[in-house]
CSV table of C-alpha atoms and ligand atoms in Angstrom, one decimal:
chain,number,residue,atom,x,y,z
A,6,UNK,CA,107.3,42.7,131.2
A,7,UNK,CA,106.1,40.3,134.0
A,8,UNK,CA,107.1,40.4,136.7
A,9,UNK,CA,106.1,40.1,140.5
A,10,UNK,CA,107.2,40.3,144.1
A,11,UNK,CA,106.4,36.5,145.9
A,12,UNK,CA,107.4,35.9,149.1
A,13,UNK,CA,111.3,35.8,149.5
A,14,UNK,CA,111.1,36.0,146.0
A,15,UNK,CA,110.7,38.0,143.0
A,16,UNK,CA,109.0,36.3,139.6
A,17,UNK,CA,109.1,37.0,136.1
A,18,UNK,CA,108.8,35.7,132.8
A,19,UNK,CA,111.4,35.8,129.8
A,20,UNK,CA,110.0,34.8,126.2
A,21,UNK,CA,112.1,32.9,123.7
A,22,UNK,CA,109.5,34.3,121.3
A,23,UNK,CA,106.3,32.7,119.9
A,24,UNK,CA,106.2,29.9,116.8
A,25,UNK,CA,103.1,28.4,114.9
A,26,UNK,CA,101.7,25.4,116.4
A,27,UNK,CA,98.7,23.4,114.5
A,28,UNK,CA,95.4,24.1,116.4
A,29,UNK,CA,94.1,20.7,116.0
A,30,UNK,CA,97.2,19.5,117.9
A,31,UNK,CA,97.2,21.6,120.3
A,32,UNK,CA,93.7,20.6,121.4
A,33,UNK,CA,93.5,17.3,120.8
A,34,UNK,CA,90.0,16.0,120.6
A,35,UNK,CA,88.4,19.5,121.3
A,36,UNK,CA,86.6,20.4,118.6
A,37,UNK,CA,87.8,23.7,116.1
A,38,UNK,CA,84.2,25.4,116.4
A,39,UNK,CA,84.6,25.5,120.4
A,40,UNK,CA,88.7,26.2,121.1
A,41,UNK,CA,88.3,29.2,118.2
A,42,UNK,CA,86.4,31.2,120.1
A,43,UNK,CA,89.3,31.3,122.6
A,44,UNK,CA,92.5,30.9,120.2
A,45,UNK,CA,92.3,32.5,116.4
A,46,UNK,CA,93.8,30.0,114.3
A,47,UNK,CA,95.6,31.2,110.3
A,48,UNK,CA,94.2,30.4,107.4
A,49,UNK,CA,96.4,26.8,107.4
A,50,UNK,CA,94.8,26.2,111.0
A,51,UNK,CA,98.2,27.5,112.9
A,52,UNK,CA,97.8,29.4,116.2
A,53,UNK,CA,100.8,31.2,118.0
A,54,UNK,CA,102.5,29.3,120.7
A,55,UNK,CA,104.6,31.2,123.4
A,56,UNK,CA,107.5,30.2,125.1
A,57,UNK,CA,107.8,31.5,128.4
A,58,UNK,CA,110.4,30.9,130.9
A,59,UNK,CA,110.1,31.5,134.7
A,60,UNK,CA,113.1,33.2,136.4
A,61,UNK,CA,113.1,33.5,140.1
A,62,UNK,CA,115.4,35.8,141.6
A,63,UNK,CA,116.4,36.0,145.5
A,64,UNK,CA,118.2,38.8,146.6
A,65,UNK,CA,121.1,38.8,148.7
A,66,UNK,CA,122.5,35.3,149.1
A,67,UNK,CA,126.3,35.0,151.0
A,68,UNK,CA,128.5,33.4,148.1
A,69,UNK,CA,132.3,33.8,150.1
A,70,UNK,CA,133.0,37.3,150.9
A,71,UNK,CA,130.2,38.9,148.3
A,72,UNK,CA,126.3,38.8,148.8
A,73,UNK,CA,124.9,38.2,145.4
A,74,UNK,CA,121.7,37.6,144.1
A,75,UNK,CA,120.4,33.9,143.6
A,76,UNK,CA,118.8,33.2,139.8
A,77,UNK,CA,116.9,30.4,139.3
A,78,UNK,CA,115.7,29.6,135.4
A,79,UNK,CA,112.9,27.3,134.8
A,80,UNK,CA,112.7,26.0,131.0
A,81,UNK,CA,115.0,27.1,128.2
A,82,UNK,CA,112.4,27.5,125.3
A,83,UNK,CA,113.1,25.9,121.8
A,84,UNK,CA,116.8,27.9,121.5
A,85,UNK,CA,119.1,28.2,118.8
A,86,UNK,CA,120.1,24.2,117.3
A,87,UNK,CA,117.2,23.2,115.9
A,88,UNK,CA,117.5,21.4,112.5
A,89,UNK,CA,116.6,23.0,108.5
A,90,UNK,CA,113.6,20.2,109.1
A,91,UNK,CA,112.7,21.8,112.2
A,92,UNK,CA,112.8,25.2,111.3
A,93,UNK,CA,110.3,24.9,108.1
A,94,UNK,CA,108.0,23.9,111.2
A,95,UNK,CA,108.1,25.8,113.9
A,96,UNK,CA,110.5,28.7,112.8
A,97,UNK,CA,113.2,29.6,115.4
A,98,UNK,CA,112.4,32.4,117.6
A,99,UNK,CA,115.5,32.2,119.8
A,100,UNK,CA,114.8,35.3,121.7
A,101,UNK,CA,115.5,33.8,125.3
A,102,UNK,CA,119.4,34.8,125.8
A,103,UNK,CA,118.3,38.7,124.0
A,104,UNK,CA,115.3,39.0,126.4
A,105,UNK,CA,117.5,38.0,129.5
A,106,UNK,CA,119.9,40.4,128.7
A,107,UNK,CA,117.5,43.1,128.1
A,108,UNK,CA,116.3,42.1,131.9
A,109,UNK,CA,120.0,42.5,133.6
A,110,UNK,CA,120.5,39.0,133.3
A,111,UNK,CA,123.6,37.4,132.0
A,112,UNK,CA,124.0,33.8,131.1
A,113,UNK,CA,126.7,33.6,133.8
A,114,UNK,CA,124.3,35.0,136.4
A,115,UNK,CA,122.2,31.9,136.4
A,116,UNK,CA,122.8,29.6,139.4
A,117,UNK,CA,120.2,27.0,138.6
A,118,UNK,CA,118.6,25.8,135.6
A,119,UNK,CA,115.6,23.4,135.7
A,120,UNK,CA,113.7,21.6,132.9
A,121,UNK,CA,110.2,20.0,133.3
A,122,UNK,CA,110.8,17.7,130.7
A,123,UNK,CA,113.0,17.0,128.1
A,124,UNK,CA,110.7,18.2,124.9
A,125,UNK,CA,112.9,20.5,122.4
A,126,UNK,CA,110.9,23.4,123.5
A,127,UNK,CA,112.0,23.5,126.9
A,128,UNK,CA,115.5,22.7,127.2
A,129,UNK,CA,116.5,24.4,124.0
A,130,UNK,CA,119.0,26.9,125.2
A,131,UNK,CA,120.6,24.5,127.8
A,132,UNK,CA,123.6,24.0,125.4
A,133,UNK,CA,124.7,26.0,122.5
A,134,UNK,CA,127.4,24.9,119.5
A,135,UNK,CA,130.5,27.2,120.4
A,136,UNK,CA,132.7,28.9,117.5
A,137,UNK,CA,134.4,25.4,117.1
A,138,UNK,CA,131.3,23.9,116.7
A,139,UNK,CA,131.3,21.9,119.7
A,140,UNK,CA,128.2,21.8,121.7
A,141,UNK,CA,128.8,24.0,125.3
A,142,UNK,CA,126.8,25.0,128.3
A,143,UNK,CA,124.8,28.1,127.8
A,144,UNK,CA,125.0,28.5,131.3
A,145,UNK,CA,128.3,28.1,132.4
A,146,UNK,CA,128.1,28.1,136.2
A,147,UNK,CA,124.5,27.0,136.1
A,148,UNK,CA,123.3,23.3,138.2
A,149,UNK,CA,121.2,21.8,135.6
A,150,UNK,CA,118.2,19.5,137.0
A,151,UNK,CA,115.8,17.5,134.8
A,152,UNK,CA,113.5,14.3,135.8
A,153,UNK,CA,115.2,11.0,135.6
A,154,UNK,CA,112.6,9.4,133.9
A,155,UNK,CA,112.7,11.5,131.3
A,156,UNK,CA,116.2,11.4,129.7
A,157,UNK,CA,115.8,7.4,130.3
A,158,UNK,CA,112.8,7.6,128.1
A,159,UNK,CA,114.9,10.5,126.2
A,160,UNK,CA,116.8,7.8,125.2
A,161,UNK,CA,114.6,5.1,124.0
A,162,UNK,CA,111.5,7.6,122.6
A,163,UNK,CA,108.5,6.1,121.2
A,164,UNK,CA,108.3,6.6,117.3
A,165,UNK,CA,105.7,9.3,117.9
A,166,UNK,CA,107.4,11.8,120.1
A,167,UNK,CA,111.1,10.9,118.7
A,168,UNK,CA,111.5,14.2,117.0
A,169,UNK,CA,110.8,15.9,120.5
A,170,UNK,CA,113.8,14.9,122.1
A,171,UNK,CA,117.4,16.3,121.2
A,172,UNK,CA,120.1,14.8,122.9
A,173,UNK,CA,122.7,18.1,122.7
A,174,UNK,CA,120.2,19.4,124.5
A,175,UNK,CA,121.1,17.5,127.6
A,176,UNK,CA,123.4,14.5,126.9
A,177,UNK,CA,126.6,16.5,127.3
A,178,UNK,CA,125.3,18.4,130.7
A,179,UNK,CA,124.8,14.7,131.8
A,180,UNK,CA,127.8,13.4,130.8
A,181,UNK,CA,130.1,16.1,132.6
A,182,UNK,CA,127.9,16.2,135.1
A,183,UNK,CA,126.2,19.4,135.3
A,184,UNK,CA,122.8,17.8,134.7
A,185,UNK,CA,121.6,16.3,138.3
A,186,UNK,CA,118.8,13.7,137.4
A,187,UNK,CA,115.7,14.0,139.5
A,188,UNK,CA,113.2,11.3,140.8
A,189,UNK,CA,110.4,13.8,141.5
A,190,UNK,CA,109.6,15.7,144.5
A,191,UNK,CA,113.2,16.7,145.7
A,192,UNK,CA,113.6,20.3,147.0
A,193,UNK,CA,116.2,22.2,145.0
A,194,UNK,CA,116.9,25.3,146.9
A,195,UNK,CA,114.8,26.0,150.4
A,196,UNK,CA,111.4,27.1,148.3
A,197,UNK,CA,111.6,25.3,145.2
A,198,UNK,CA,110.8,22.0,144.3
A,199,UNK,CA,109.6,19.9,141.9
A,200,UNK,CA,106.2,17.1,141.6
A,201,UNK,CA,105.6,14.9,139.1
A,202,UNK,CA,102.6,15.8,137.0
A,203,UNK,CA,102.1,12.6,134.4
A,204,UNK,CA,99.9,12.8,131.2
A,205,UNK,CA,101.9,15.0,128.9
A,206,UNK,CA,105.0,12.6,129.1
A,207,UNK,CA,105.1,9.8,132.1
A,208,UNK,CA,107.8,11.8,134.1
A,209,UNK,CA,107.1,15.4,133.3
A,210,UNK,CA,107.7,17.7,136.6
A,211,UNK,CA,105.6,20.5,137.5
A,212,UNK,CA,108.4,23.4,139.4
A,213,UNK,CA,107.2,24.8,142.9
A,214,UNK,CA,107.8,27.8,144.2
A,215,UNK,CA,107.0,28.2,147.7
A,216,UNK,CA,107.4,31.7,150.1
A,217,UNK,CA,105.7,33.4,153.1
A,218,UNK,CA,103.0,31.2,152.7
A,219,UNK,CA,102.1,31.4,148.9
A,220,UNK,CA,102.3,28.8,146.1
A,221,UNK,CA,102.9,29.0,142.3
A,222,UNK,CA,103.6,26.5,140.4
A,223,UNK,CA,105.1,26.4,136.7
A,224,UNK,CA,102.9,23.6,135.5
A,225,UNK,CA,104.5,23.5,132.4
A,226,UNK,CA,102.3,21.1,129.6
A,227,UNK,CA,100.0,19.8,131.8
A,228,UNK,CA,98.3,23.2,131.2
A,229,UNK,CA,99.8,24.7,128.6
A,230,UNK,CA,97.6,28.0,128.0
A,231,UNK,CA,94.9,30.1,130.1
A,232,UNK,CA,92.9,28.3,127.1
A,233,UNK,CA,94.1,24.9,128.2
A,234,UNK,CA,92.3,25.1,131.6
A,235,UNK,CA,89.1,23.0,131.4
A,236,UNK,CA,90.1,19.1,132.9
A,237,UNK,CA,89.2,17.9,129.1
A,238,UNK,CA,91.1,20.3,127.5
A,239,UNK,CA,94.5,18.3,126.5
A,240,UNK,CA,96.9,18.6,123.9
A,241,UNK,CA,96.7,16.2,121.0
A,242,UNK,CA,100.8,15.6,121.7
A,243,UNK,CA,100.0,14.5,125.2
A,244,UNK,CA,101.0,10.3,125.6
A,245,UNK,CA,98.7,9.3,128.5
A,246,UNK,CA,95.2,11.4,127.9
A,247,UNK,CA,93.6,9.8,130.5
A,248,UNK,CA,95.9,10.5,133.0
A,249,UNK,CA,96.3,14.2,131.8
A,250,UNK,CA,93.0,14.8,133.5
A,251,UNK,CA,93.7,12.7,136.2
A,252,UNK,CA,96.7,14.7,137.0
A,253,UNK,CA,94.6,18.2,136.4
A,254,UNK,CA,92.3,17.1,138.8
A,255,UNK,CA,94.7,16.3,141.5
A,256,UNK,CA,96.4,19.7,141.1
A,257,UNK,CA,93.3,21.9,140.9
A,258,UNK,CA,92.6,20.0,144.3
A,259,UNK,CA,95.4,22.3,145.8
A,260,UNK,CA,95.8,24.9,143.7
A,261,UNK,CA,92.2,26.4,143.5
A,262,UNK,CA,91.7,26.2,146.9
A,263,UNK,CA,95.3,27.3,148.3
A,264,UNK,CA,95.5,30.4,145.2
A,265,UNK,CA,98.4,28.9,143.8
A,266,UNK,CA,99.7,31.5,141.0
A,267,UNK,CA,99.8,28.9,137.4
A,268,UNK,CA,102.9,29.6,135.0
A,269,UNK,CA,101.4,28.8,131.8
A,270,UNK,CA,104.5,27.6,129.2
A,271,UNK,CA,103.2,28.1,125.8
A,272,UNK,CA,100.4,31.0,126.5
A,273,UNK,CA,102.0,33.9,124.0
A,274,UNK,CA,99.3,35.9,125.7
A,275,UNK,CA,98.7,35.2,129.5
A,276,UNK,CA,101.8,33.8,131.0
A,277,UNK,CA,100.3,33.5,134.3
A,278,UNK,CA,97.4,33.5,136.2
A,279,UNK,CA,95.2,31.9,139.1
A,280,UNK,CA,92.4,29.5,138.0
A,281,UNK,CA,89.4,29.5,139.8
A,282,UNK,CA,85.9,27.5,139.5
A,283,UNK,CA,82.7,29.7,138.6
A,284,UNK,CA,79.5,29.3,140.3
A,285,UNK,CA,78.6,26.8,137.6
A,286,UNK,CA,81.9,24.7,138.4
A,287,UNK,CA,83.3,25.5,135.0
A,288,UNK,CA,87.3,26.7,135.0
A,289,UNK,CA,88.2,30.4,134.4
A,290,UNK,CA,91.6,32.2,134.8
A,291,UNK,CA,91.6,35.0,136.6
A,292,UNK,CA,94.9,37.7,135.5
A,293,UNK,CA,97.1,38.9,137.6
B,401,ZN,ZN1,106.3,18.7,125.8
């Protein structure tokens, strides 16, 4: 379990489980004979991908007469509607509501429910297919926030990243109006907040957790694993490569020198951690 006291808040990360990505995509141009010796691939080239969530919890917020604890979920994993075609891919792990549960948490304790971007593997378990088979909320009293640009682009994919996007995912949270869009750099809650970090997708947000003077920051894709780190280490799914490292390079600006705490999405391994430069300027992530 992990799980930390920040500021105001307290930290921790849930797992909808782990699935087999292709190694070659999930380096992109890095060659096999240099990411091996950080990630061991299967004999068909598959490494494990995680799927970690971030849950921040605040404790005593005034709701009426009762003071109840705030719960915040970033990312939903891959969850439970994914297609036969799908499956024979990536599996389904759908651990996410099981682990939260295990943790004290219960799908109507969530407050707020923020998605990154709008990928299958992060908003998964925003909606689920009740008995009836129609698709519902998983989080019933949940706000849901995703970008703006993203379920605009949602709509309209590009022929390669098509099969990413599942509109039961969020369609139905925007037509009833659970789902708030977000332009990108809006404050949520005092605290949290989110940035736009383009490269992966063009609207992908980073989420931002700020207390008592410290920073971390669910980076989501733009650095998916403690292995994905180095600025020239992006992911062959990412749509604007270029500006992948662009965008690492602005946020290392901050984050190395202000010790911002790094949420890494799809590390099975190292969920989170604070990257530093080494005397010879090269990236390392240092546990917590
Ligand atoms: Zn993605």
């Amino acid at each position: 379990m992990h799980r930390l006291t920040f500021g105001d808040f307290e930290l921790s990360v849930f797992s909808d489980g782990t699935y087999p990505l292709d190694g070659g995509a999930f380096f992109g141009v890095v060659p096999k004979v240099m990411w091996s010796r950080k990630v061991a691939a299967d004999d068909r080239n598959y490494v494990t991908a995680g799927l970690n969530s971030l849950v921040i919890r605040m404790e005593g917020r005034m709701d009426g007469t009762h003071t109840r604890n705030l719960t915040v979920l970033v990312e939903t994993g891959m969850g439970n509607k994914l297609s036969d075609r799908m499956i024979k891919f990536y599996g389904q792990p759908a651990q996410l509501l099981d682990n939260l549960a295990a943790g004290g948490i219960a799908p109507e304790d969530v407050d707020i429910v923020i998605n990154s971007h709008l990928h299958f593997d992060h908003c998964g378990w925003n909606t689920i297919r009740d008995e009836s088979g129609k698709i519902v909320p998983t989080f019933p009293r949940a706000k849901y926030y995703a970008p703006e640009g993203e379920w605009q682009y949602a709509r309209r994919p590009s022929e390669r990243d098509a099969i990413s996007y599942i509109p039961e995912n969020y369609d139905p949270l925007v037509e009833s109006g659970q789902m708030t869009l977000l332009k990108g750099g809006e404050e949520i809650i005092p605290g949290i907040s989110v940035e736009t970090f383009p490269g992966h997708t063009a609207h992908m947000q980073a989420v931002m957790v700020r207390s008592q003077g410290k920073t971390a920051c669910y980076i989501s894709d733009l650095i998916p694993t403690a292995a994905h780190i180095d600025i020239t280490w992006g992911m062959g799914f990412d749509l604007y490569p270029l500006q992948t490292i662009e965008s690492k390079k602005q946020y290392y600006a901050q984050a190395i020198p202000e010790k911002w705490l790094t949420v890494f999405t799809h590390d099975a391994k190292t969920p989170w951690a604070y990257v530093e430069k080494d005397e010879l300027g090269k990236m390392v992530a240092k546990g917590v």
